[in-house]
Amino acid sequence: EDKVVQSPLSLVVHEGDTVTLNCSYEVTNFRSLLWYKQEKKAPTFLFMLTSSGIEKKSGRLSSILDKKELFSILNITATQTGDSAIYLCAVASGTYKYIFGTGTRLKVLA
Amino acid sequence: EPEVTQTPSHQVTQMGQEVILRCVPISNHLYFYWYRQILGQKVEFLVSFYNNEISEKSEIFDDQFSVERPDGSNFTLKIRSTKLEDSAMYFCASRKDLANYGYTFGSGTRLTVV
């Protein structure tokens, strides 16, 4: 059975801290791995990773994929209160569907 | 920026009633999806739709569920006889092509079955 596992389930940090969120997967017919941020309702797209070892970066957020070890990490440096959200990892399987992890709930304290 | 629009944002219905959740995908997108998220649980795939037919569906998407694209712009999810366990946030998503696996999600419809 396909599965995506995220850790930790929740995390509380102070502003300015750096956090690393983990995502491991066992999915047949892997296409890509995606990170989403979910604040109140709809997940919003952060990154799509297809190749191993190539870091994607957007401001204070970065992510990398290891297809040999079947995991990805999402780093957030110099965290701000606005980073508080649930971070979802999803794997695109075949050509159509995503398999989501349970998410990591991040709370950044001022 | 183009958006996926879902209506209503919140629907309360009695058990056994039929509900239709509506979505307007981004106009030049070709692939459409429904996902649901039960409170506190993970986002789960329900169904994918392309070229006016279902491409793939999950075990959750049983005979009580159906999807339709009635007029070339709307994409609907119908639940024929709602159960308490259908209470969830339902997300519609669309994607332009298979080369881009990043969906655009709608803001969701919260369905409460009482």
Short mmCIF file of N, CA and C in Angstrom, two decimals, chain A:
data_model
loop_
_atom_site.label_atom_id
_atom_site.label_comp_id
_atom_site.label_asym_id
_atom_site.label_seq_id
_atom_site.Cartn_x
_atom_site.Cartn_y
_atom_site.Cartn_z
N GLU A 1 0.84 -1.19 0.00
CA GLU A 1 0.00 0.00 0.00
C GLU A 1 0.88 1.25 0.00
N ASP A 2 0.53 2.19 -0.84
CA ASP A 2 1.29 3.45 -0.90
C ASP A 2 1.15 4.22 0.40
N LYS A 3 2.24 4.81 0.86
CA LYS A 3 2.12 5.65 2.05
C LYS A 3 3.16 6.75 2.06
N VAL A 4 2.78 7.82 2.71
CA VAL A 4 3.61 9.00 2.89
C VAL A 4 3.58 9.33 4.38
N VAL A 5 4.75 9.42 4.97
CA VAL A 5 4.84 9.64 6.42
C VAL A 5 5.62 10.91 6.70
N GLN A 6 5.02 11.77 7.50
CA GLN A 6 5.68 13.03 7.83
C GLN A 6 6.04 13.05 9.31
N SER A 7 7.16 13.71 9.58
CA SER A 7 7.55 13.90 10.98
C SER A 7 8.27 15.24 11.13
N PRO A 8 8.20 15.86 12.31
CA PRO A 8 7.33 15.46 13.41
C PRO A 8 5.87 15.78 13.09
N LEU A 9 4.96 15.32 13.91
CA LEU A 9 3.55 15.64 13.70
C LEU A 9 3.28 17.10 14.05
N SER A 10 3.97 17.58 15.05
CA SER A 10 3.81 18.99 15.40
C SER A 10 5.11 19.52 15.97
N LEU A 11 5.23 20.83 15.92
CA LEU A 11 6.48 21.49 16.28
C LEU A 11 6.16 22.90 16.74
N VAL A 12 6.75 23.29 17.86
CA VAL A 12 6.60 24.66 18.34
C VAL A 12 7.99 25.26 18.44
N VAL A 13 8.19 26.40 17.79
CA VAL A 13 9.49 27.07 17.80
C VAL A 13 9.29 28.54 18.07
N HIS A 14 10.39 29.24 18.27
CA HIS A 14 10.34 30.69 18.43
C HIS A 14 10.80 31.37 17.14
N GLU A 15 10.31 32.55 16.95
CA GLU A 15 10.71 33.33 15.78
C GLU A 15 12.23 33.36 15.67
N GLY A 16 12.71 33.19 14.44
CA GLY A 16 14.14 33.20 14.21
C GLY A 16 14.78 31.83 14.17
N ASP A 17 14.06 30.84 14.71
CA ASP A 17 14.59 29.47 14.69
C ASP A 17 14.56 28.92 13.27
N THR A 18 15.36 27.90 13.05
CA THR A 18 15.33 27.14 11.79
C THR A 18 14.68 25.79 12.05
N VAL A 19 13.80 25.39 11.15
CA VAL A 19 13.12 24.10 11.31
C VAL A 19 13.35 23.22 10.10
N THR A 20 13.34 21.92 10.35
CA THR A 20 13.44 20.93 9.28
C THR A 20 12.28 19.96 9.40
N LEU A 21 11.50 19.87 8.35
CA LEU A 21 10.36 18.96 8.31
C LEU A 21 10.70 17.80 7.40
N ASN A 22 10.27 16.61 7.80
CA ASN A 22 10.65 15.40 7.09
C ASN A 22 9.46 14.72 6.42
N CYS A 23 9.74 14.09 5.32
CA CYS A 23 8.72 13.34 4.59
C CYS A 23 9.37 12.11 3.98
N SER A 24 8.87 10.94 4.35
CA SER A 24 9.36 9.71 3.72
C SER A 24 8.20 9.04 2.99
N TYR A 25 8.51 8.26 1.99
CA TYR A 25 7.42 7.70 1.19
C TYR A 25 7.75 6.31 0.68
N GLU A 26 6.69 5.57 0.47
CA GLU A 26 6.76 4.29 -0.25
C GLU A 26 5.60 4.31 -1.22
N VAL A 27 5.89 4.63 -2.45
CA VAL A 27 4.83 4.82 -3.45
C VAL A 27 5.26 4.16 -4.74
N THR A 28 4.36 3.36 -5.29
CA THR A 28 4.65 2.76 -6.60
C THR A 28 4.46 3.81 -7.68
N ASN A 29 5.24 3.70 -8.72
CA ASN A 29 5.13 4.60 -9.86
C ASN A 29 5.26 6.07 -9.44
N PHE A 30 6.32 6.36 -8.72
CA PHE A 30 6.61 7.72 -8.24
C PHE A 30 6.79 8.66 -9.44
N ARG A 31 6.17 9.84 -9.32
CA ARG A 31 6.36 10.86 -10.34
C ARG A 31 7.08 12.07 -9.77
N SER A 32 6.57 12.57 -8.66
CA SER A 32 7.18 13.74 -8.05
C SER A 32 6.69 13.86 -6.62
N LEU A 33 7.40 14.68 -5.86
CA LEU A 33 7.02 14.95 -4.48
C LEU A 33 6.73 16.43 -4.37
N LEU A 34 5.68 16.74 -3.65
CA LEU A 34 5.25 18.14 -3.54
C LEU A 34 5.09 18.53 -2.09
N TRP A 35 5.37 19.79 -1.82
CA TRP A 35 5.12 20.37 -0.51
C TRP A 35 4.06 21.45 -0.65
N TYR A 36 3.12 21.43 0.28
CA TYR A 36 2.05 22.42 0.33
C TYR A 36 1.99 23.01 1.74
N LYS A 37 1.51 24.24 1.81
CA LYS A 37 1.26 24.91 3.09
C LYS A 37 -0.24 25.06 3.23
N GLN A 38 -0.77 24.62 4.37
CA GLN A 38 -2.20 24.73 4.61
C GLN A 38 -2.42 25.58 5.85
N GLU A 39 -3.02 26.77 5.62
CA GLU A 39 -3.27 27.66 6.75
C GLU A 39 -4.70 27.50 7.23
N LYS A 40 -5.65 28.10 6.54
CA LYS A 40 -7.03 27.96 7.00
C LYS A 40 -7.80 26.93 6.19
N LYS A 41 -7.65 26.99 4.91
CA LYS A 41 -8.45 26.08 4.09
C LYS A 41 -7.61 25.38 3.04
N ALA A 42 -7.52 25.97 1.86
CA ALA A 42 -6.91 25.26 0.73
C ALA A 42 -5.40 25.17 0.88
N PRO A 43 -4.84 24.00 0.58
CA PRO A 43 -3.37 23.91 0.51
C PRO A 43 -2.84 24.80 -0.60
N THR A 44 -1.76 25.49 -0.30
CA THR A 44 -1.13 26.31 -1.33
C THR A 44 0.23 25.71 -1.67
N PHE A 45 0.53 25.72 -2.93
CA PHE A 45 1.70 25.03 -3.47
C PHE A 45 2.99 25.72 -3.04
N LEU A 46 3.97 24.93 -2.61
CA LEU A 46 5.29 25.45 -2.29
C LEU A 46 6.32 24.96 -3.30
N PHE A 47 6.53 23.67 -3.35
CA PHE A 47 7.57 23.11 -4.22
C PHE A 47 7.10 21.81 -4.86
N MET A 48 7.68 21.56 -6.04
CA MET A 48 7.58 20.24 -6.65
C MET A 48 8.99 19.74 -6.92
N LEU A 49 9.27 18.52 -6.48
CA LEU A 49 10.60 17.94 -6.61
C LEU A 49 10.50 16.67 -7.43
N THR A 50 11.35 16.60 -8.44
CA THR A 50 11.32 15.42 -9.30
C THR A 50 12.66 14.70 -9.30
N SER A 51 13.73 15.46 -9.18
CA SER A 51 15.07 14.87 -9.27
C SER A 51 15.76 14.90 -7.92
N SER A 52 16.56 13.87 -7.68
CA SER A 52 17.32 13.79 -6.43
C SER A 52 18.40 14.85 -6.38
N GLY A 53 18.62 15.37 -5.18
CA GLY A 53 19.80 16.17 -4.93
C GLY A 53 19.74 17.60 -5.41
N ILE A 54 18.68 17.98 -6.06
CA ILE A 54 18.58 19.37 -6.55
C ILE A 54 17.70 20.15 -5.59
N GLU A 55 18.30 21.16 -4.96
CA GLU A 55 17.56 21.93 -3.97
C GLU A 55 16.67 22.95 -4.66
N LYS A 56 15.43 23.00 -4.19
CA LYS A 56 14.53 24.06 -4.63
C LYS A 56 14.48 25.09 -3.50
N LYS A 57 14.48 26.36 -3.88
CA LYS A 57 14.56 27.40 -2.88
C LYS A 57 13.58 28.52 -3.23
N SER A 58 12.92 29.02 -2.18
CA SER A 58 12.05 30.17 -2.35
C SER A 58 12.10 30.98 -1.08
N GLY A 59 12.86 32.04 -1.12
CA GLY A 59 13.03 32.88 0.07
C GLY A 59 13.68 32.10 1.20
N ARG A 60 12.98 32.02 2.33
CA ARG A 60 13.53 31.32 3.49
C ARG A 60 13.21 29.82 3.47
N LEU A 61 12.49 29.38 2.47
CA LEU A 61 12.12 27.97 2.38
C LEU A 61 12.98 27.26 1.34
N SER A 62 13.36 26.05 1.65
CA SER A 62 14.09 25.23 0.68
C SER A 62 13.71 23.78 0.90
N SER A 63 13.90 22.99 -0.15
CA SER A 63 13.55 21.59 -0.07
C SER A 63 14.43 20.77 -0.99
N ILE A 64 14.63 19.52 -0.61
CA ILE A 64 15.46 18.63 -1.40
C ILE A 64 14.88 17.22 -1.33
N LEU A 65 15.13 16.46 -2.36
CA LEU A 65 14.58 15.10 -2.48
C LEU A 65 15.71 14.09 -2.59
N ASP A 66 15.56 12.98 -1.92
CA ASP A 66 16.51 11.87 -2.04
C ASP A 66 15.71 10.65 -2.51
N LYS A 67 15.80 10.34 -3.80
CA LYS A 67 15.00 9.25 -4.37
C LYS A 67 15.58 7.88 -4.06
N LYS A 68 16.81 7.85 -3.62
CA LYS A 68 17.40 6.56 -3.24
C LYS A 68 16.89 6.14 -1.86
N GLU A 69 16.89 7.13 -0.94
CA GLU A 69 16.45 6.84 0.42
C GLU A 69 14.96 7.13 0.60
N LEU A 70 14.31 7.62 -0.42
CA LEU A 70 12.86 7.85 -0.42
C LEU A 70 12.42 8.84 0.66
N PHE A 71 13.06 10.00 0.66
CA PHE A 71 12.59 11.03 1.58
C PHE A 71 12.89 12.40 1.04
N SER A 72 12.23 13.37 1.66
CA SER A 72 12.45 14.77 1.35
C SER A 72 12.45 15.56 2.65
N ILE A 73 13.14 16.69 2.64
CA ILE A 73 13.07 17.60 3.77
C ILE A 73 12.67 18.98 3.28
N LEU A 74 11.97 19.68 4.15
CA LEU A 74 11.61 21.07 3.92
C LEU A 74 12.25 21.88 5.05
N ASN A 75 13.09 22.81 4.68
CA ASN A 75 13.74 23.68 5.67
C ASN A 75 13.12 25.07 5.63
N ILE A 76 12.92 25.62 6.79
CA ILE A 76 12.50 27.01 6.92
C ILE A 76 13.49 27.69 7.85
N THR A 77 14.19 28.70 7.34
CA THR A 77 15.14 29.44 8.17
C THR A 77 14.50 30.73 8.66
N ALA A 78 15.04 31.24 9.76
CA ALA A 78 14.58 32.52 10.33
C ALA A 78 13.05 32.57 10.38
N THR A 79 12.46 31.58 11.03
CA THR A 79 10.99 31.46 11.03
C THR A 79 10.31 32.72 11.55
N GLN A 80 9.11 32.94 11.02
CA GLN A 80 8.27 34.07 11.42
C GLN A 80 6.91 33.53 11.84
N THR A 81 6.15 34.33 12.56
CA THR A 81 4.83 33.86 13.02
C THR A 81 3.94 33.51 11.83
N GLY A 82 4.16 34.17 10.71
CA GLY A 82 3.37 33.88 9.51
C GLY A 82 3.67 32.52 8.90
N ASP A 83 4.71 31.87 9.37
CA ASP A 83 5.01 30.52 8.89
C ASP A 83 4.16 29.48 9.59
N SER A 84 3.46 29.88 10.64
CA SER A 84 2.61 28.94 11.37
C SER A 84 1.54 28.37 10.44
N ALA A 85 1.51 27.07 10.31
CA ALA A 85 0.60 26.41 9.37
C ALA A 85 0.81 24.91 9.48
N ILE A 86 0.03 24.19 8.70
CA ILE A 86 0.28 22.76 8.53
C ILE A 86 1.02 22.60 7.20
N TYR A 87 2.12 21.88 7.23
CA TYR A 87 2.89 21.66 6.01
C TYR A 87 2.63 20.22 5.55
N LEU A 88 2.13 20.14 4.33
CA LEU A 88 1.74 18.85 3.77
C LEU A 88 2.74 18.39 2.73
N CYS A 89 3.07 17.13 2.81
CA CYS A 89 3.90 16.49 1.80
C CYS A 89 2.97 15.57 1.00
N ALA A 90 3.11 15.59 -0.31
CA ALA A 90 2.30 14.72 -1.16
C ALA A 90 3.19 14.12 -2.24
N VAL A 91 2.89 12.89 -2.61
CA VAL A 91 3.60 12.24 -3.70
C VAL A 91 2.65 12.01 -4.85
N ALA A 92 3.04 12.45 -6.03
CA ALA A 92 2.25 12.20 -7.24
C ALA A 92 2.58 10.81 -7.73
N SER A 93 1.54 9.99 -7.81
CA SER A 93 1.68 8.60 -8.21
C SER A 93 1.04 8.40 -9.57
N GLY A 94 1.70 7.69 -10.45
CA GLY A 94 1.13 7.50 -11.78
C GLY A 94 0.98 8.85 -12.46
N THR A 95 -0.15 9.12 -13.00
CA THR A 95 -0.33 10.39 -13.69
C THR A 95 -1.44 11.25 -13.10
N TYR A 96 -2.10 10.74 -12.08
CA TYR A 96 -3.29 11.48 -11.69
C TYR A 96 -3.40 11.89 -10.24
N LYS A 97 -3.11 11.00 -9.33
CA LYS A 97 -3.49 11.33 -7.96
C LYS A 97 -2.30 11.62 -7.06
N TYR A 98 -2.59 12.37 -5.98
CA TYR A 98 -1.62 12.62 -4.93
C TYR A 98 -1.92 11.74 -3.74
N ILE A 99 -0.85 11.32 -3.08
CA ILE A 99 -0.99 10.64 -1.79
C ILE A 99 -0.38 11.58 -0.76
N PHE A 100 -1.19 11.98 0.19
CA PHE A 100 -0.76 12.97 1.17
C PHE A 100 -0.29 12.31 2.45
N GLY A 101 0.66 12.95 3.11
CA GLY A 101 0.97 12.62 4.48
C GLY A 101 0.01 13.32 5.42
N THR A 102 0.15 13.05 6.70
CA THR A 102 -0.77 13.64 7.68
C THR A 102 -0.43 15.09 7.99
N GLY A 103 0.75 15.53 7.54
CA GLY A 103 1.11 16.92 7.76
C GLY A 103 1.92 17.13 9.02
N THR A 104 2.67 18.22 9.04
CA THR A 104 3.36 18.67 10.25
C THR A 104 2.77 20.02 10.62
N ARG A 105 2.25 20.11 11.84
CA ARG A 105 1.69 21.37 12.33
C ARG A 105 2.80 22.18 12.97
N LEU A 106 3.10 23.32 12.36
CA LEU A 106 4.16 24.19 12.86
C LEU A 106 3.55 25.42 13.52
N LYS A 107 3.98 25.70 14.71
CA LYS A 107 3.57 26.93 15.39
C LYS A 107 4.82 27.72 15.73
N VAL A 108 4.85 28.96 15.28
CA VAL A 108 5.99 29.84 15.54
C VAL A 108 5.54 30.91 16.53
N LEU A 109 6.20 30.94 17.66
CA LEU A 109 5.86 31.89 18.72
C LEU A 109 6.67 33.17 18.57
N ALA A 110 6.02 34.30 18.83
CA ALA A 110 6.71 35.58 18.74
C ALA A 110 7.71 35.76 19.86
#
